[in-house]
Coordinates of C-alpha atoms in Angstrom, one line a residue:
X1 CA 75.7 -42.7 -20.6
X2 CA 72.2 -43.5 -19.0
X3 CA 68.7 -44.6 -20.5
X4 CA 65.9 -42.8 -19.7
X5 CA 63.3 -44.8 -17.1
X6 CA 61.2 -45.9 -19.4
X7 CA 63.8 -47.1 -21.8
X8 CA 65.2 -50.7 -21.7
X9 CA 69.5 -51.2 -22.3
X10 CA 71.4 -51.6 -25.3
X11 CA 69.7 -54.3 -27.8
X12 CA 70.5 -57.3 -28.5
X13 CA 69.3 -58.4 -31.7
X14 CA 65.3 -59.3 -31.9
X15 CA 64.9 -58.3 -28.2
X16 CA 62.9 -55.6 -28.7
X17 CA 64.6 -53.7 -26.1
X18 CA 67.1 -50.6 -26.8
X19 CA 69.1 -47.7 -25.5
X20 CA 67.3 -44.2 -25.3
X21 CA 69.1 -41.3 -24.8
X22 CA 67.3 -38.3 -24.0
X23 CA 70.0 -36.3 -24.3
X24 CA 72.2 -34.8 -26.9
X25 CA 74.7 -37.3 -26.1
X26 CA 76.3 -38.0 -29.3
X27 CA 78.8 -41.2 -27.7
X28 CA 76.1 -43.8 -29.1
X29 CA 74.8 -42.9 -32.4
X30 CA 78.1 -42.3 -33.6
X31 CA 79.6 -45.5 -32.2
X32 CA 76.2 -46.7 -33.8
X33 CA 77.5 -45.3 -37.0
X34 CA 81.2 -45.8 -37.2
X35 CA 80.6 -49.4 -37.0
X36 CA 78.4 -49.7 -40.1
X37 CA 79.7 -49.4 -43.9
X38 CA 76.4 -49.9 -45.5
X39 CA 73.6 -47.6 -44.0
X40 CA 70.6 -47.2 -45.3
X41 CA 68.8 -43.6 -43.8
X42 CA 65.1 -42.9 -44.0
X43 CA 64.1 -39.7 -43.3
X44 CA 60.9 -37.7 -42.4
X45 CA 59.4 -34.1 -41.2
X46 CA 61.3 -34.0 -38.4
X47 CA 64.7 -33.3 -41.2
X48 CA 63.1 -30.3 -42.4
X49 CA 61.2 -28.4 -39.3
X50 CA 64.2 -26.4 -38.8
X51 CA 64.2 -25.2 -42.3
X52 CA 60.7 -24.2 -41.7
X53 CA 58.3 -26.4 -42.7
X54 CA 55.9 -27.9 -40.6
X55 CA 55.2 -31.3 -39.8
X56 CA 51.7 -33.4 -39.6
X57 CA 52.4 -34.9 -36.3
X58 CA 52.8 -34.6 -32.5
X59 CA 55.4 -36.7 -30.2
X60 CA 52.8 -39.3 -29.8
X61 CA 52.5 -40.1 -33.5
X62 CA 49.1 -38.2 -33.8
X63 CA 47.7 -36.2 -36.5
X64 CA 48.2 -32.4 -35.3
X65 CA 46.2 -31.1 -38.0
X66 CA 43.3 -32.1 -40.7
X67 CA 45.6 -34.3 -42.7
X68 CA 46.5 -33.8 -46.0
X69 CA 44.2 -34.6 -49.2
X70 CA 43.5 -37.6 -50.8
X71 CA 44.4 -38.4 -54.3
X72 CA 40.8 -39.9 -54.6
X73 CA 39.1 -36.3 -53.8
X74 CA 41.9 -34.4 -55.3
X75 CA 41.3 -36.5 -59.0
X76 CA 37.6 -36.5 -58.0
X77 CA 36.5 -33.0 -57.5
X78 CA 36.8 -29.8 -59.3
X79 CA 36.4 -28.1 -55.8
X80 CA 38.6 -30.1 -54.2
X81 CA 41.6 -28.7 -57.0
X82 CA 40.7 -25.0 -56.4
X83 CA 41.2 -25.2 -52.8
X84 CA 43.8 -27.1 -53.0
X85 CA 45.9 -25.3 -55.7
X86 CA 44.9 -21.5 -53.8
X87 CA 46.6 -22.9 -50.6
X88 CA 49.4 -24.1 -52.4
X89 CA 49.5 -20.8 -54.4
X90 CA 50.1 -18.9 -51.2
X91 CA 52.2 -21.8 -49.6
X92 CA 55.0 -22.2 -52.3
X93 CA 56.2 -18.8 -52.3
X94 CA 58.4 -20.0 -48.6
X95 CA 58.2 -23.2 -49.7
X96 CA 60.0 -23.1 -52.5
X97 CA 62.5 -21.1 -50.7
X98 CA 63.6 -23.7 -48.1
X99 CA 66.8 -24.3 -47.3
X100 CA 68.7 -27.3 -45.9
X101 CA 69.3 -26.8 -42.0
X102 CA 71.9 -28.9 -40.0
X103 CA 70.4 -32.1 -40.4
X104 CA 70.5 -32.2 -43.9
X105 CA 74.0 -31.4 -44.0
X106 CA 74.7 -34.2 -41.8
X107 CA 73.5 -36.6 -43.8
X108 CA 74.8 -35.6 -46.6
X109 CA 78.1 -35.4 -45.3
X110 CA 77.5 -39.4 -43.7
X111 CA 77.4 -40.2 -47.9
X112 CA 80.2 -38.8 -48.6
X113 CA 82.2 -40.1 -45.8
X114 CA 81.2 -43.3 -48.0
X115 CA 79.0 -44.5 -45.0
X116 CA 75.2 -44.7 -46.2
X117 CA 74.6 -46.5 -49.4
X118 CA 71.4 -44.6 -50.0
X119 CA 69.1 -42.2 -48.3
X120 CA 65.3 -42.9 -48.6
X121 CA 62.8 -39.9 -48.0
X122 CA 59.4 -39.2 -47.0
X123 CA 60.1 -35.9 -47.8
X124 CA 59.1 -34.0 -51.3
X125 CA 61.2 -30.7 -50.5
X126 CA 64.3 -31.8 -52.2
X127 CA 66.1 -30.4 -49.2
X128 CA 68.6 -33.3 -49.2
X129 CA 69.8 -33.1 -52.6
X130 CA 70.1 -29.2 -51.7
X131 CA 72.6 -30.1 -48.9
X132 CA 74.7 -32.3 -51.2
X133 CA 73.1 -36.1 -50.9
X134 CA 73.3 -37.2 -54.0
X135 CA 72.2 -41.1 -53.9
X136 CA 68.5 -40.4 -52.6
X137 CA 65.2 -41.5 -53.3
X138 CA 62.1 -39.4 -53.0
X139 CA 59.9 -42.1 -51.7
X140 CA 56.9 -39.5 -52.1
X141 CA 57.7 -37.9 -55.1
X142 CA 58.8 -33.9 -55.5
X143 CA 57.0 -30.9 -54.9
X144 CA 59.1 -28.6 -57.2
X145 CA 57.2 -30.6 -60.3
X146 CA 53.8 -31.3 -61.6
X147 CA 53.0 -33.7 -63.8
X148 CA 49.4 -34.0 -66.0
X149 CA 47.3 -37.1 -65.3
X150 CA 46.4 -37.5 -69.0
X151 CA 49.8 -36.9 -71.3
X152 CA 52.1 -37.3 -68.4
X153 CA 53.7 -34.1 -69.2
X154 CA 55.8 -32.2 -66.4
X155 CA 56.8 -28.7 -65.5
X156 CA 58.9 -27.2 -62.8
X157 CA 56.3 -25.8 -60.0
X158 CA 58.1 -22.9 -60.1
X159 CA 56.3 -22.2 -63.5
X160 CA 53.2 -23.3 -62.6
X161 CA 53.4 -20.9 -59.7
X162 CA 53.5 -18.3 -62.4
X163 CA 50.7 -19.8 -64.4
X164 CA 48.3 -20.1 -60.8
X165 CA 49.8 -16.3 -60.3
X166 CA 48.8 -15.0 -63.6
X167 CA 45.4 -16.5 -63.4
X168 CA 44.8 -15.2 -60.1
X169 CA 46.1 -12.2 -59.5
X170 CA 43.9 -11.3 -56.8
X171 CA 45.6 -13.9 -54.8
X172 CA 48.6 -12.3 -54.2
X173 CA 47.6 -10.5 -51.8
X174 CA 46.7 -13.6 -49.7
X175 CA 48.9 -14.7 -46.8
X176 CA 48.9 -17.2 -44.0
X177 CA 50.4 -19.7 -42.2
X178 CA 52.8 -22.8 -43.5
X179 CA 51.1 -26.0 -43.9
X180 CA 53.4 -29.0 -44.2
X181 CA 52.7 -29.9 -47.7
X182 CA 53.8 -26.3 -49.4
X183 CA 50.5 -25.2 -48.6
X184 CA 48.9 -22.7 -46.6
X185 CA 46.1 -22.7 -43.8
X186 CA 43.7 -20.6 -45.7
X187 CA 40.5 -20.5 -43.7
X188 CA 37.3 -18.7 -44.0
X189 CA 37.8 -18.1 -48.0
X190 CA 35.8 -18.7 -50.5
X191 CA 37.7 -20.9 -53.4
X192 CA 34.8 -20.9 -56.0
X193 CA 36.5 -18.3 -58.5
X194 CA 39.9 -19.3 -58.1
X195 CA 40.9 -20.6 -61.8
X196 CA 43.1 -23.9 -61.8
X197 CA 45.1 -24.2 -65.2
X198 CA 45.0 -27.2 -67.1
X199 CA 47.7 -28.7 -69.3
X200 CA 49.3 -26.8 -71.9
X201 CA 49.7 -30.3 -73.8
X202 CA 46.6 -31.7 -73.8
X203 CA 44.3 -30.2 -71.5
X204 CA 44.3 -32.4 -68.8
X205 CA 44.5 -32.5 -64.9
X206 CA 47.3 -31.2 -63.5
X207 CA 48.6 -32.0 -59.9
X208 CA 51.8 -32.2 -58.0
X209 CA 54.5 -34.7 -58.8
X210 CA 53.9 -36.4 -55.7
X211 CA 52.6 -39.0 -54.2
X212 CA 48.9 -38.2 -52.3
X213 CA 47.3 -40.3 -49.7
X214 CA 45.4 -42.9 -50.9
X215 CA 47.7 -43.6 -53.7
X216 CA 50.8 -46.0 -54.5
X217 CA 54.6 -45.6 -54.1
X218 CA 55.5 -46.8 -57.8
X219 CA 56.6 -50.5 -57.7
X220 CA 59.9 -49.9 -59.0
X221 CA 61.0 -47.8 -55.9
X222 CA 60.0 -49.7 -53.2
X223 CA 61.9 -52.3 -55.0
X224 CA 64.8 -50.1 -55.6
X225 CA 64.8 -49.3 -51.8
X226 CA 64.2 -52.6 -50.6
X227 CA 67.1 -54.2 -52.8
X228 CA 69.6 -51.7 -50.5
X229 CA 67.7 -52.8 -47.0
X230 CA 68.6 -56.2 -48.3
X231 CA 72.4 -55.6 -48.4
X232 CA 72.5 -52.8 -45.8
X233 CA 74.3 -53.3 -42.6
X234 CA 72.3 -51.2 -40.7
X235 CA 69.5 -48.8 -40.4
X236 CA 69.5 -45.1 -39.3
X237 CA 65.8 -43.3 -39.0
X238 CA 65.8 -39.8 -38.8
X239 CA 63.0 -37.6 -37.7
X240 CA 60.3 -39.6 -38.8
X241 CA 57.4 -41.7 -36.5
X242 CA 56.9 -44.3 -39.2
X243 CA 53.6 -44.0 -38.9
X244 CA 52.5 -44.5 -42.6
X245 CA 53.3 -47.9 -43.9
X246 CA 55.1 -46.9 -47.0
X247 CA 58.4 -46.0 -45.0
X248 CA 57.3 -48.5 -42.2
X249 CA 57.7 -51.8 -44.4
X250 CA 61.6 -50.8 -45.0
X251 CA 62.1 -50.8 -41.4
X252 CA 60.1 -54.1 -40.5
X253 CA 62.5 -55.9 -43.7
X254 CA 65.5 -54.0 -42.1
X255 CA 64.4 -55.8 -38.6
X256 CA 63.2 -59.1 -40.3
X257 CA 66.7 -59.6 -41.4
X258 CA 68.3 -58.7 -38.0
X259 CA 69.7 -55.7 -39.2
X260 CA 70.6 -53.2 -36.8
X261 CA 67.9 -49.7 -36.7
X262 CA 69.0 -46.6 -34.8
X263 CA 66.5 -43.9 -34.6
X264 CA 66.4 -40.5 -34.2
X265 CA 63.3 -38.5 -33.6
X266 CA 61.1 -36.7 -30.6
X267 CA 58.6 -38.5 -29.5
X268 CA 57.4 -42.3 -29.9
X269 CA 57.8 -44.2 -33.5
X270 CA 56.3 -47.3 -34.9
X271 CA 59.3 -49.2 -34.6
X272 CA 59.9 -48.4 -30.9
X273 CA 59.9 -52.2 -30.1
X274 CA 62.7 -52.8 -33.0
X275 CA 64.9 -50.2 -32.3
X276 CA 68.7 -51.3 -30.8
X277 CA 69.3 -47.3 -30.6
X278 CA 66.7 -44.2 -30.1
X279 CA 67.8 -40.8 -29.3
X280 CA 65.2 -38.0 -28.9
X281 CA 66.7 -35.5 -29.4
X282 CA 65.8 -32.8 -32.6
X283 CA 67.8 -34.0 -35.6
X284 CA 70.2 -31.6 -36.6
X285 CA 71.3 -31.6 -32.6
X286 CA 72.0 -35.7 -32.6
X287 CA 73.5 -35.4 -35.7
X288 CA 75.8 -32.3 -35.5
X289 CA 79.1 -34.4 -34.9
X290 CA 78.9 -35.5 -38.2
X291 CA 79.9 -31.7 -39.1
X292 CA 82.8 -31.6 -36.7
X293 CA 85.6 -31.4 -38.1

């Protein structure tokens, strides 16, 4: 099997250097994997662009889009809400219909060959717990709850889709294309009359059980994850550039401690320079072996 030109050989540890194969070649990553007892997986986007949502960024790590709201101007502005809750409105309805694609299953089946101690997400579509993964953490949160900022209360977003619907009934008729986030690329409309509900409970702000730009991964998570990159013997990425920090750090702890990181994804990641394994390839392709059989 060759590297690409621009990639170096197979890594030693700290080099910085590693194997990348262009090609759906599947000889590495699963030598990669049948080596290692104690995985640990992130995942990103690129798991769930063949199950048809979109993803934020290009193969050079860059934004492809406006990105996503901040939980500072979602908490801070009435208007903000509206607009974001109509483009969700029109959004969830494929969505919430997702289904797991190849990838997912792959992983899945990686846990229950007893292989990966735990999955870690930067996902909120719950697409790997649809496939079957079972020991996963939603780094991010879930998109199929809302929760209120005042009482804490939650409710499936199924039912608040009904709530938004009967409020707005008007907006049914809206259509337009996937955002990543469950939303929808609404342009050109005006979002003043759109009615937001408020919480049954105690009247407060409601907004998506997840966790926004701007704000913090809960302490006990990271901790949670970081206690498995501790005792992992190895790291698999999948579909992810690493560019945000909050799946970043468990990679850089993986690397600090010399464990081994495989990646899969199209285009450049963070990590590039800690990587002992890369294989750009689309997901559910480099890991369809795992399904053989």
């Amino acid at each position: 099997m060759s590297a690409s030109p621009r990639c170096g050989g197979l890594a030693q540890p700290g080099s910085g250097a590693y194997m990348c194969e262009a090609m759906v070649d599947p000889t590495a990553l699963k030598s990669f994997l049948d080596s290692h007892s104690r995985i640990v997986v992130l995942t990103g986007a690129g798991c769930s662009t063949n199950s048809g949502i979109p993803d934020y960024r290009d193969t050079d790590g860059q934004w492809k889009r406006t990105p996503p709201v901040t939980y500072q101007a979602f908490m801070g502005g009435e208007d903000t809400r509206r607009r974001y809750w109509a483009r969700s409105m029109v959004g969830w309805r494929r969505f919430g219909r997702a289904q797991p694609n190849g990838a997912h299953r792959a992983l899945a089946r990686l846990e229950a060959q007893g292989k990966s101690s735990l999955l870690v997400t930067q996902n909120v579509d719950r697409l790997h717990q649809a496939a079957g993964a079972s020991n996963v953490i939603d780094l991010h949160g879930r998109l199929d709850r809302v929760r209120c900022m005042g009482c804490g209360a939650t409710l499936s977003r199924a039912k608040f889709q009904d709530e938004l619907a009967h409020a707005n009934p008007h907006w049914l008729a809206h259509d337009a294309a996937d955002a990543p986030d469950g939303d929808a690329d609404l342009d050109g409309v005006d979002f003043a009359e759109f009615t937001v509900p408020a919480c049954r409970a105690c009247g407060g702000i409601l907004k998506p059980d997840v966790v926004f730009f701007g704000e913090t991964v809960p302490r006990e998570v990271v901790a949670t994850a970081r206690d498995h990159v501790d005792q992992a013997d190895a790291m698999l990425v999948v579909g992810t550039s690493l560019m945000v920090y909050s799946g970043f750090r468990f990679v850089r702890a993986a690397a600090d401690r010399n464990i081994p990181i495989a990646a899969v994804n199209l285009g450049r990641t963070r990590a590039d320079d800690l990587l002992w394994l890369k294989v750009e390839a689309p997901c559910d392709e480099a890991l369809a072996f795992l399904l053989e059989g």
